[in-house]
Each structure stands twice: as C-alpha cells, then as structure tokens.
Amino acid sequence: MKAWTTGNVAGTGTFRCTDCEYPVSLEAVDELPTCPNCGGKEFVRASLFTTAQTSVVEIPPDIEDRTWLDELRTGLEDPGQYLAYRATEDDLVVFALEREWTRIGRSLAADIRFDDPTVSRRHALIVRQPDGLRVLDDRSLNGVFVNGERVEWSTLADGDEIVIGRHHLHFVDVPMVSGMRFTGATESGASAWG
C-alpha cells in the first residue's frame, strides 16, 4: 500500500496515520498535515470497505477556564439558542441558532466552519424539532460527542458541551422572560407566580 508523507498533495479522500491510525479528510488541493493526534508524518489511504465506526480521535479534555461562558450568559440580552466556542484564547464566537437546521463541518457550505482535518466536511447538523434542538452526526469520520459520550443524535439542553473534532462548543439557551415574577411558595407548598 502506497504511503504519503506530510506536505504532499495526496488527493481527495480520507487518510490515516500509519503510527496511530488517526484519520484526516482532505480536499483535492490540501497538503497532508502532520498528524494532529501523534505528530506522525506518514499516511495511507483509508479503506472504503472498513465497516468499523470506532473513533480513533483522542478527545482533549476541556480544561479551559469556563468563566467566559458565565460572562457570555450575562451579556446575552436577546432570548434564543446559541452555540458558543473559543476560537483562540481571546476570540469568542457566538452563533445564534435561528434556522431549522445548522450545518457544522469543514466544507465551505457549513454554517459553522472549522478548517481542521479532525473535522469532516459534513460533520454534524443542529436540527430544530418540535421537542427542541437536536445535534445529529452527519456521517462524520471522528464522531460527535455530547457531554463526553459519542452520539448519533442527541436532544440538546442548556449547558451541553458538543465536541466536533478537537473543538468544544457549548449550547446556551437564553429563555424569554415574561412580565410574571416568582413570589415564592404558598402555604400548601406549591409555587406561586404573581
């Protein structure tokens, strides 16, 4: 089997690192990167006939300081549903989920785009359903993880962490506040609104 080394243009397709089996997906003009998982420099074309869907991506733990997420919540004035992530240490990205579906991937057609070989061109979809928002794995190579668990689909709740490749996104749901206010418990123990 022919092997390619980092820096060469190998063509469109999925390639795996010969050292750690880590997959990377490339467009026709992309150069092979250094393996994002182990730093390896040699790749072979991944087989089209492999049926195993095991993930070879080591998900880096989200060890970042999450105070930015609390600050984001207090700064969002418009009610709605959002995906937020840190692109760099100082660059915060907030994407409002207003449409029926939102595409996440490496493709230029993606609504949320990551130019990263750990992300498939069509990696995930966020779909609005009658019961809320769901994240769906769009046949990605490395899978979609919600709160650390690999999922084919999952209903999203406020605060959920979605991992796409090596990117950690956070689902934020800012509820609409009505003119009603909570007045506390009544004598019977039921909550009362005033």
XYZ file of N, CA and C in Angstrom:
582
model
N 0.845 -1.169 0.000
C 0.000 0.000 0.000
C 0.893 1.235 0.000
N 0.583 2.176 -0.890
C 1.390 3.388 -1.004
C 1.183 4.297 0.194
N 2.266 4.865 0.677
C 2.209 5.795 1.802
C 2.616 7.179 1.312
N 1.958 8.210 1.870
C 2.281 9.599 1.575
C 2.847 10.229 2.833
N 3.674 11.248 2.663
C 4.244 11.924 3.824
C 3.690 13.340 3.915
N 3.798 13.883 5.105
C 3.319 15.234 5.385
C 3.869 16.215 4.354
N 2.988 17.130 3.898
C 3.404 18.155 2.950
C 3.073 17.832 1.508
N 2.750 16.570 1.220
C 2.397 16.187 -0.155
C 0.907 16.340 -0.389
N 0.530 16.628 -1.634
C -0.874 16.663 -2.027
C -1.226 15.254 -2.480
N -2.094 14.583 -1.727
C -2.409 13.176 -1.996
C -3.752 13.010 -2.692
N -4.548 14.069 -2.812
C -5.843 13.987 -3.458
C -6.985 13.970 -2.453
N -8.201 13.963 -2.982
C -9.393 13.962 -2.148
C -9.564 12.607 -1.485
N -9.979 12.630 -0.234
C -10.267 11.375 0.460
C -9.847 11.414 1.908
N -9.968 10.253 2.536
C -9.595 10.116 3.934
C -8.319 9.292 4.021
N -7.398 9.775 4.827
C -6.118 9.120 5.019
C -5.943 8.860 6.499
N -5.185 7.807 6.839
C -4.953 7.517 8.249
C -3.464 7.491 8.526
N -3.107 7.949 9.697
C -1.715 7.975 10.146
C -1.241 6.533 10.327
N -0.060 6.224 9.835
C 0.454 4.864 9.974
C 0.917 4.567 11.398
N 1.143 5.603 12.202
C 1.578 5.386 13.583
C 0.422 5.136 14.546
N -0.651 5.950 14.423
C -1.725 5.864 15.426
C -3.108 5.618 14.837
N -3.208 5.465 13.500
C -4.483 5.209 12.817
C -5.426 6.418 12.816
N -4.948 7.586 13.175
C -5.775 8.793 13.224
C -6.189 9.187 11.808
N -7.502 9.408 11.556
C -7.945 9.769 10.206
C -7.962 11.279 9.974
N -7.609 11.679 8.767
C -7.762 13.058 8.329
C -8.433 13.028 6.961
N -9.341 13.960 6.721
C -10.040 14.055 5.440
C -9.486 15.241 4.678
N -9.213 15.037 3.393
C -8.587 16.079 2.587
C -9.398 16.400 1.347
N -9.304 17.645 0.920
C -9.833 18.081 -0.370
C -8.730 17.835 -1.402
N -9.027 18.016 -2.673
C -8.090 17.702 -3.749
C -6.773 18.472 -3.653
N -6.813 19.715 -3.184
C -5.593 20.533 -3.171
C -4.963 20.652 -1.786
N -5.511 19.965 -0.793
C -4.954 20.029 0.563
C -3.659 19.241 0.656
N -2.699 19.793 1.390
C -1.485 19.040 1.695
C -1.733 18.214 2.942
N -1.089 17.063 3.023
C -1.206 16.243 4.232
C -0.560 16.979 5.396
N -1.288 17.135 6.503
C -0.707 17.814 7.668
C 0.125 16.825 8.483
N 0.811 17.326 9.449
C 1.389 16.463 10.467
C 0.213 15.905 11.257
N 0.273 14.653 11.671
C -0.846 14.038 12.377
C -1.218 14.861 13.613
N -2.479 15.323 13.695
C -2.900 16.129 14.844
C -2.920 15.335 16.148
N -2.936 14.010 16.059
C -3.019 13.173 17.254
C -1.648 12.831 17.826
N -0.704 12.393 16.939
C 0.583 11.912 17.460
C 1.790 12.618 16.855
N 1.566 13.472 15.840
C 2.689 14.154 15.206
C 3.345 13.337 14.100
N 2.755 12.184 13.755
C 3.311 11.336 12.703
C 3.315 12.042 11.356
N 4.176 11.564 10.454
C 4.332 12.221 9.162
C 3.992 11.311 7.989
N 3.575 10.059 8.247
C 3.276 9.145 7.149
C 1.820 8.692 7.212
N 1.141 8.730 6.049
C -0.273 8.391 5.957
C -0.502 7.405 4.830
N -1.552 6.582 4.966
C -2.030 5.726 3.884
C -3.505 6.044 3.667
N -3.982 5.740 2.462
C -5.391 5.986 2.156
C -6.243 5.039 2.997
N -7.291 5.573 3.627
C -8.196 4.754 4.435
C -9.042 3.897 3.509
N -9.342 2.697 3.933
C -10.109 1.763 3.116
C -11.559 2.184 3.011
N -12.135 2.047 1.820
C -13.550 2.313 1.623
C -14.408 1.193 2.180
N -13.798 0.047 2.445
C -14.549 -1.128 2.829
C -14.527 -1.398 4.321
N -13.973 -0.485 5.091
C -13.967 -0.641 6.540
C -15.351 -0.332 7.067
N -15.897 -1.223 7.867
C -17.237 -1.013 8.401
C -17.198 -0.565 9.845
N -16.066 -0.643 10.474
C -15.993 -0.253 11.876
C -16.172 1.248 12.003
N -16.940 1.671 12.997
C -17.161 3.087 13.237
C -16.498 3.512 14.539
N -15.377 2.907 14.863
C -14.705 3.278 16.094
C -13.978 4.594 15.897
N -13.995 5.386 16.914
C -13.330 6.671 16.852
C -11.888 6.504 17.287
N -10.979 7.036 16.496
C -9.579 6.983 16.878
C -9.110 8.347 17.358
N -10.020 9.269 17.511
C -9.672 10.598 17.985
C -9.647 10.588 19.504
N -8.560 11.038 20.049
C -8.493 11.248 21.479
C -9.095 12.625 21.720
N -10.202 12.683 22.437
C -10.828 13.973 22.685
C -10.057 14.673 23.794
N -9.491 15.834 23.471
C -8.774 16.548 24.515
C -9.761 17.041 25.564
N -9.406 16.901 26.827
C -10.330 17.377 27.859
C -10.487 18.888 27.771
N -11.688 19.349 28.100
C -11.959 20.780 28.086
C -11.511 21.336 29.436
N -10.223 21.666 29.521
C -9.658 22.116 30.790
C -9.624 23.636 30.891
N -10.204 24.282 29.895
C -10.168 25.734 29.879
C -11.021 26.329 31.003
N -10.690 27.533 31.349
C -11.445 28.289 32.329
C -12.792 28.645 31.727
N -13.884 28.252 32.365
C -15.212 28.466 31.788
C -15.874 29.750 32.293
N -15.130 30.637 32.887
C -15.732 31.896 33.324
C -16.247 32.682 32.120
N -15.636 32.490 30.959
C -16.093 33.173 29.747
C -17.526 32.781 29.414
N -17.895 31.548 29.713
C -19.249 31.077 29.418
C -20.264 31.775 30.326
N -19.918 31.953 31.604
C -20.798 32.669 32.524
C -20.923 34.148 32.119
N -19.808 34.733 31.700
C -19.834 36.125 31.251
C -20.683 36.263 29.983
N -20.591 35.273 29.098
C -21.395 35.285 27.879
C -22.881 35.259 28.209
N -23.274 34.389 29.139
C -24.689 34.285 29.528
C -25.233 35.618 30.030
N -24.466 36.286 30.865
C -24.940 37.565 31.400
C -24.947 38.652 30.328
N -24.105 38.509 29.301
C -24.039 39.513 28.247
C -25.060 39.324 27.142
N -25.658 38.139 27.044
C -26.660 37.894 26.002
C -28.002 38.465 26.459
N -28.459 39.485 25.777
C -29.710 40.131 26.152
C -30.899 39.577 25.383
N -30.659 39.103 24.165
C -31.747 38.582 23.345
C -32.006 37.124 23.684
N -33.261 36.769 23.967
C -33.561 35.357 24.206
C -33.327 34.558 22.933
N -32.939 33.312 23.111
C -32.692 32.452 21.957
C -31.756 31.327 22.325
N -31.374 30.580 21.307
C -30.481 29.438 21.488
C -29.214 29.706 20.693
N -28.074 29.407 21.314
C -26.782 29.761 20.739
C -25.795 28.609 20.885
N -24.804 28.572 19.972
C -23.616 27.755 20.148
C -22.471 28.730 20.343
N -21.646 28.469 21.342
C -20.520 29.354 21.628
C -19.259 28.521 21.796
N -18.148 29.067 21.313
C -16.856 28.405 21.495
C -15.757 29.447 21.424
N -14.601 29.048 21.923
C -13.441 29.928 21.877
C -12.575 29.508 20.705
N -12.439 30.394 19.721
C -11.599 30.109 18.567
C -10.124 30.213 18.957
N -9.801 31.215 19.751
C -8.459 31.383 20.324
C -8.666 31.825 21.765
N -7.589 32.063 22.451
C -7.671 32.462 23.864
C -8.545 33.702 24.058
N -8.457 34.653 23.107
C -9.191 35.904 23.261
C -10.369 36.053 22.302
N -10.545 35.095 21.394
C -11.575 35.219 20.354
C -12.744 34.305 20.670
N -13.877 34.900 21.056
C -15.091 34.167 21.392
C -16.050 34.239 20.213
N -16.579 33.080 19.812
C -17.531 33.015 18.698
C -18.880 32.585 19.258
N -19.928 33.357 18.941
C -21.294 33.041 19.360
C -22.142 32.972 18.097
N -22.807 31.846 17.898
C -23.625 31.642 16.701
C -25.065 31.425 17.138
N -25.967 32.302 16.691
C -27.390 32.179 17.022
C -28.019 31.074 16.178
N -28.714 30.153 16.833
C -29.379 29.033 16.159
C -30.822 29.445 15.864
N -31.031 30.087 14.726
C -32.339 30.636 14.396
C -33.043 29.865 13.296
N -32.294 29.118 12.510
C -32.872 28.412 11.376
C -33.336 27.008 11.767
N -34.006 26.345 10.828
C -34.491 24.991 11.067
C -33.337 24.011 11.214
N -32.236 24.230 10.482
C -31.056 23.390 10.624
C -29.799 24.226 10.414
N -28.732 23.802 11.075
C -27.434 24.469 11.012
C -26.379 23.415 10.724
N -25.565 23.633 9.696
C -24.521 22.687 9.313
C -23.202 23.044 9.993
N -22.526 22.020 10.511
C -21.205 22.194 11.127
C -20.238 21.282 10.387
N -19.103 21.819 9.952
C -18.125 20.991 9.262
C -16.984 21.790 8.688
N -16.222 21.131 7.822
C -15.068 21.752 7.182
C -15.417 22.330 5.812
N -16.563 21.993 5.278
C -16.991 22.456 3.964
C -17.201 23.967 3.957
N -16.995 24.555 2.788
C -17.269 25.984 2.644
C -18.755 26.276 2.779
N -19.602 25.259 2.602
C -21.047 25.435 2.731
C -21.535 25.346 4.176
N -20.649 25.022 5.113
C -21.040 24.881 6.517
C -21.384 26.246 7.113
N -22.392 26.255 7.979
C -22.748 27.488 8.685
C -21.714 27.800 9.762
N -21.267 26.760 10.470
C -20.178 26.891 11.438
C -19.036 26.069 10.867
N -17.968 26.735 10.429
C -16.897 26.075 9.691
C -15.610 26.021 10.506
N -15.007 24.831 10.525
C -13.700 24.628 11.141
C -12.758 24.126 10.060
N -11.724 24.875 9.747
C -10.735 24.458 8.759
C -9.695 23.612 9.498
N -10.042 22.355 9.726
C -9.258 21.479 10.588
C -9.441 20.044 10.091
N -8.361 19.287 9.899
C -8.501 17.924 9.385
C -9.193 16.960 10.344
N -9.395 17.337 11.610
C -10.131 16.458 12.531
C -11.634 16.594 12.359
N -12.053 17.552 11.524
C -13.471 17.813 11.277
C -13.797 17.372 9.858
N -14.855 16.565 9.709
C -15.292 16.136 8.382
C -15.935 17.300 7.643
N -15.993 17.195 6.318
C -16.628 18.273 5.546
C -18.068 18.464 5.988
N -18.800 17.373 6.145
C -20.168 17.409 6.668
C -20.130 16.642 7.989
N -19.877 17.329 9.069
C -19.634 16.654 10.339
C -20.908 16.475 11.162
N -21.667 17.551 11.339
C -22.846 17.483 12.215
C -23.908 18.474 11.749
N -25.126 18.207 12.192
C -26.251 19.107 11.939
C -26.928 19.420 13.266
N -27.346 20.661 13.427
C -28.222 21.035 14.529
C -29.593 21.235 13.899
N -30.576 20.454 14.348
C -31.894 20.450 13.729
C -32.946 20.858 14.756
N -33.821 21.772 14.353
C -34.923 22.209 15.212
C -36.074 21.232 15.057
N -36.513 20.626 16.161
C -37.610 19.665 16.199
C -38.698 20.226 17.110
N -39.916 19.671 17.058
C -40.978 20.148 17.950
C -40.605 20.038 19.431
N -39.769 19.058 19.786
C -39.380 18.873 21.186
C -38.078 19.593 21.545
N -37.534 20.409 20.652
C -36.312 21.148 20.951
C -35.270 20.962 19.863
N -34.036 21.318 20.175
C -32.941 21.186 19.226
C -32.235 19.853 19.420
N -31.793 19.273 18.306
C -31.016 18.034 18.339
C -29.737 18.244 17.554
N -28.680 17.568 17.995
C -27.464 17.502 17.209
C -27.426 16.108 16.593
N -27.105 16.048 15.294
C -27.039 14.792 14.553
C -25.650 14.620 13.970
N -25.094 13.433 14.062
C -23.842 13.104 13.394
C -24.153 12.952 11.909
N -23.513 13.749 11.058
C -23.778 13.725 9.620
C -22.764 12.817 8.916
N -22.680 11.560 9.376
C -21.757 10.560 8.829
C -20.305 11.010 8.948
N -19.957 11.643 10.053
C -18.595 12.129 10.239
C -17.656 10.969 10.509
N -16.394 11.198 10.259
C -15.377 10.174 10.490
C -15.037 10.041 11.970
N -14.923 11.165 12.658
C -14.484 11.149 14.052
C -15.611 11.223 15.066
N -16.849 11.330 14.621
C -17.982 11.292 15.527
C -18.322 12.629 16.157
N -19.468 12.628 16.819
C -19.974 13.777 17.567
C -20.130 13.327 19.010
N -19.663 14.130 19.937
C -19.726 13.804 21.350
C -20.525 14.879 22.078
N -21.465 14.451 22.901
C -22.233 15.370 23.737
C -21.949 14.998 25.179
N -21.412 15.936 25.928
C -21.036 15.728 27.333
C -20.172 14.485 27.505
N -19.236 14.271 26.569
C -18.266 13.194 26.677
C -18.704 11.854 26.110
N -19.931 11.744 25.624
C -20.432 10.469 25.106
C -20.674 10.583 23.606
N -20.169 9.597 22.844
C -20.382 9.614 21.391
C -21.846 9.335 21.096
N -22.443 10.139 20.202
C -23.865 10.015 19.896
C -24.077 10.037 18.389
N -25.137 9.383 17.953
C -25.618 9.522 16.579
C -26.523 10.742 16.505
N -27.324 10.952 17.564
C -28.148 12.138 17.728
C -28.409 12.324 19.217
N -28.675 13.561 19.597
C -28.958 13.852 20.995
C -29.744 15.157 21.084
N -30.785 15.164 21.924
C -31.507 16.395 22.210
C -30.596 17.270 23.065
N -30.573 18.557 22.784
C -29.680 19.471 23.490
C -30.391 20.171 24.638
N -29.689 20.303 25.749
C -30.164 21.047 26.913
C -29.154 22.147 27.217
N -29.616 23.191 27.858
C -28.753 24.311 28.196
C -27.510 23.824 28.943
N -26.348 24.262 28.479
C -25.094 23.900 29.126
C -24.399 22.689 28.524
N -25.040 21.974 27.589
C -24.413 20.801 26.984
C -23.153 21.199 26.223
N -22.145 20.325 26.298
C -20.913 20.515 25.552
C -20.918 19.558 24.365
N -20.683 20.092 23.174
C -20.626 19.305 21.946
C -19.187 19.345 21.451
N -18.605 18.171 21.215
C -17.234 18.111 20.714
C -17.276 17.667 19.255
N -16.716 18.503 18.396
C -16.609 18.269 16.959
C -15.114 18.260 16.640
N -14.562 17.089 16.310
C -13.111 17.001 16.116
C -12.427 17.347 17.423
N -11.608 18.381 17.413
C -10.978 18.810 18.672
C -11.516 20.152 19.168
N -12.729 20.494 18.718
C -13.356 21.763 19.077
C -14.501 21.535 20.062
N -14.502 22.305 21.126
C -15.522 22.212 22.175
C -16.509 23.361 22.003
N -17.769 23.012 21.683
C -18.831 24.007 21.539
C -19.778 23.855 22.716
N -20.382 24.947 23.134
C -21.291 24.920 24.279
C -22.654 25.453 23.843
N -23.705 24.698 24.181
C -25.065 25.097 23.854
C -25.585 25.990 24.970
N -26.065 27.176 24.591
C -26.585 28.152 25.551
C -28.023 28.472 25.159
N -28.942 28.287 26.096
C -30.358 28.576 25.861
C -30.756 29.717 26.783
N -31.017 30.888 26.198
C -31.426 32.061 26.971
C -32.942 32.147 26.873
N -33.661 31.839 27.972
C -35.125 31.819 27.903
C -35.713 33.220 27.818
N -36.918 33.283 27.258
C -37.642 34.544 27.198
C -38.212 34.811 28.586
N -38.046 35.998 29.077
C -38.554 36.359 30.385
C -39.849 37.128 30.184
N -40.904 36.620 30.806
C -42.190 37.305 30.680
C -42.320 38.339 31.788
N -43.436 39.018 31.824
C -43.675 40.031 32.847
C -44.030 39.440 34.199
N -44.140 38.116 34.262
C -44.510 37.474 35.525
C -43.285 37.368 36.422
N -43.508 37.357 37.695
C -42.394 37.178 38.615
C -42.754 36.115 39.638
N -41.754 35.432 40.100
C -41.944 34.359 41.056
C -42.120 34.965 42.449
N -43.183 34.561 43.183
C -43.435 35.145 44.501
C -43.111 34.191 45.635
N -42.700 32.972 45.327
C -42.330 32.047 46.394
C -43.380 30.965 46.586
N -43.214 30.191 47.636
C -44.112 29.063 47.899
C -45.326 29.529 48.678
N -46.465 28.927 48.385
C -47.685 29.205 49.140
C -47.717 28.311 50.359
N -48.738 28.485 51.176
C -48.847 27.668 52.386
C -48.959 26.188 52.073
N -49.550 25.819 50.919
C -49.705 24.408 50.573
C -48.435 23.821 50.000
N -47.396 24.643 49.807
C -46.124 24.164 49.294
C -45.984 24.316 47.798
N -47.058 24.721 47.109
C -46.985 24.898 45.661
C -46.342 26.249 45.357
N -45.694 26.327 44.228
C -45.088 27.595 43.818
C -46.170 28.505 43.279
N -45.999 29.802 43.505
C -46.984 30.777 43.039
C -46.293 31.799 42.143
N -46.987 32.219 41.112
C -46.496 33.263 40.224
C -47.382 34.483 40.409
N -46.792 35.653 40.417
C -47.604 36.842 40.622
C -47.506 37.832 39.529
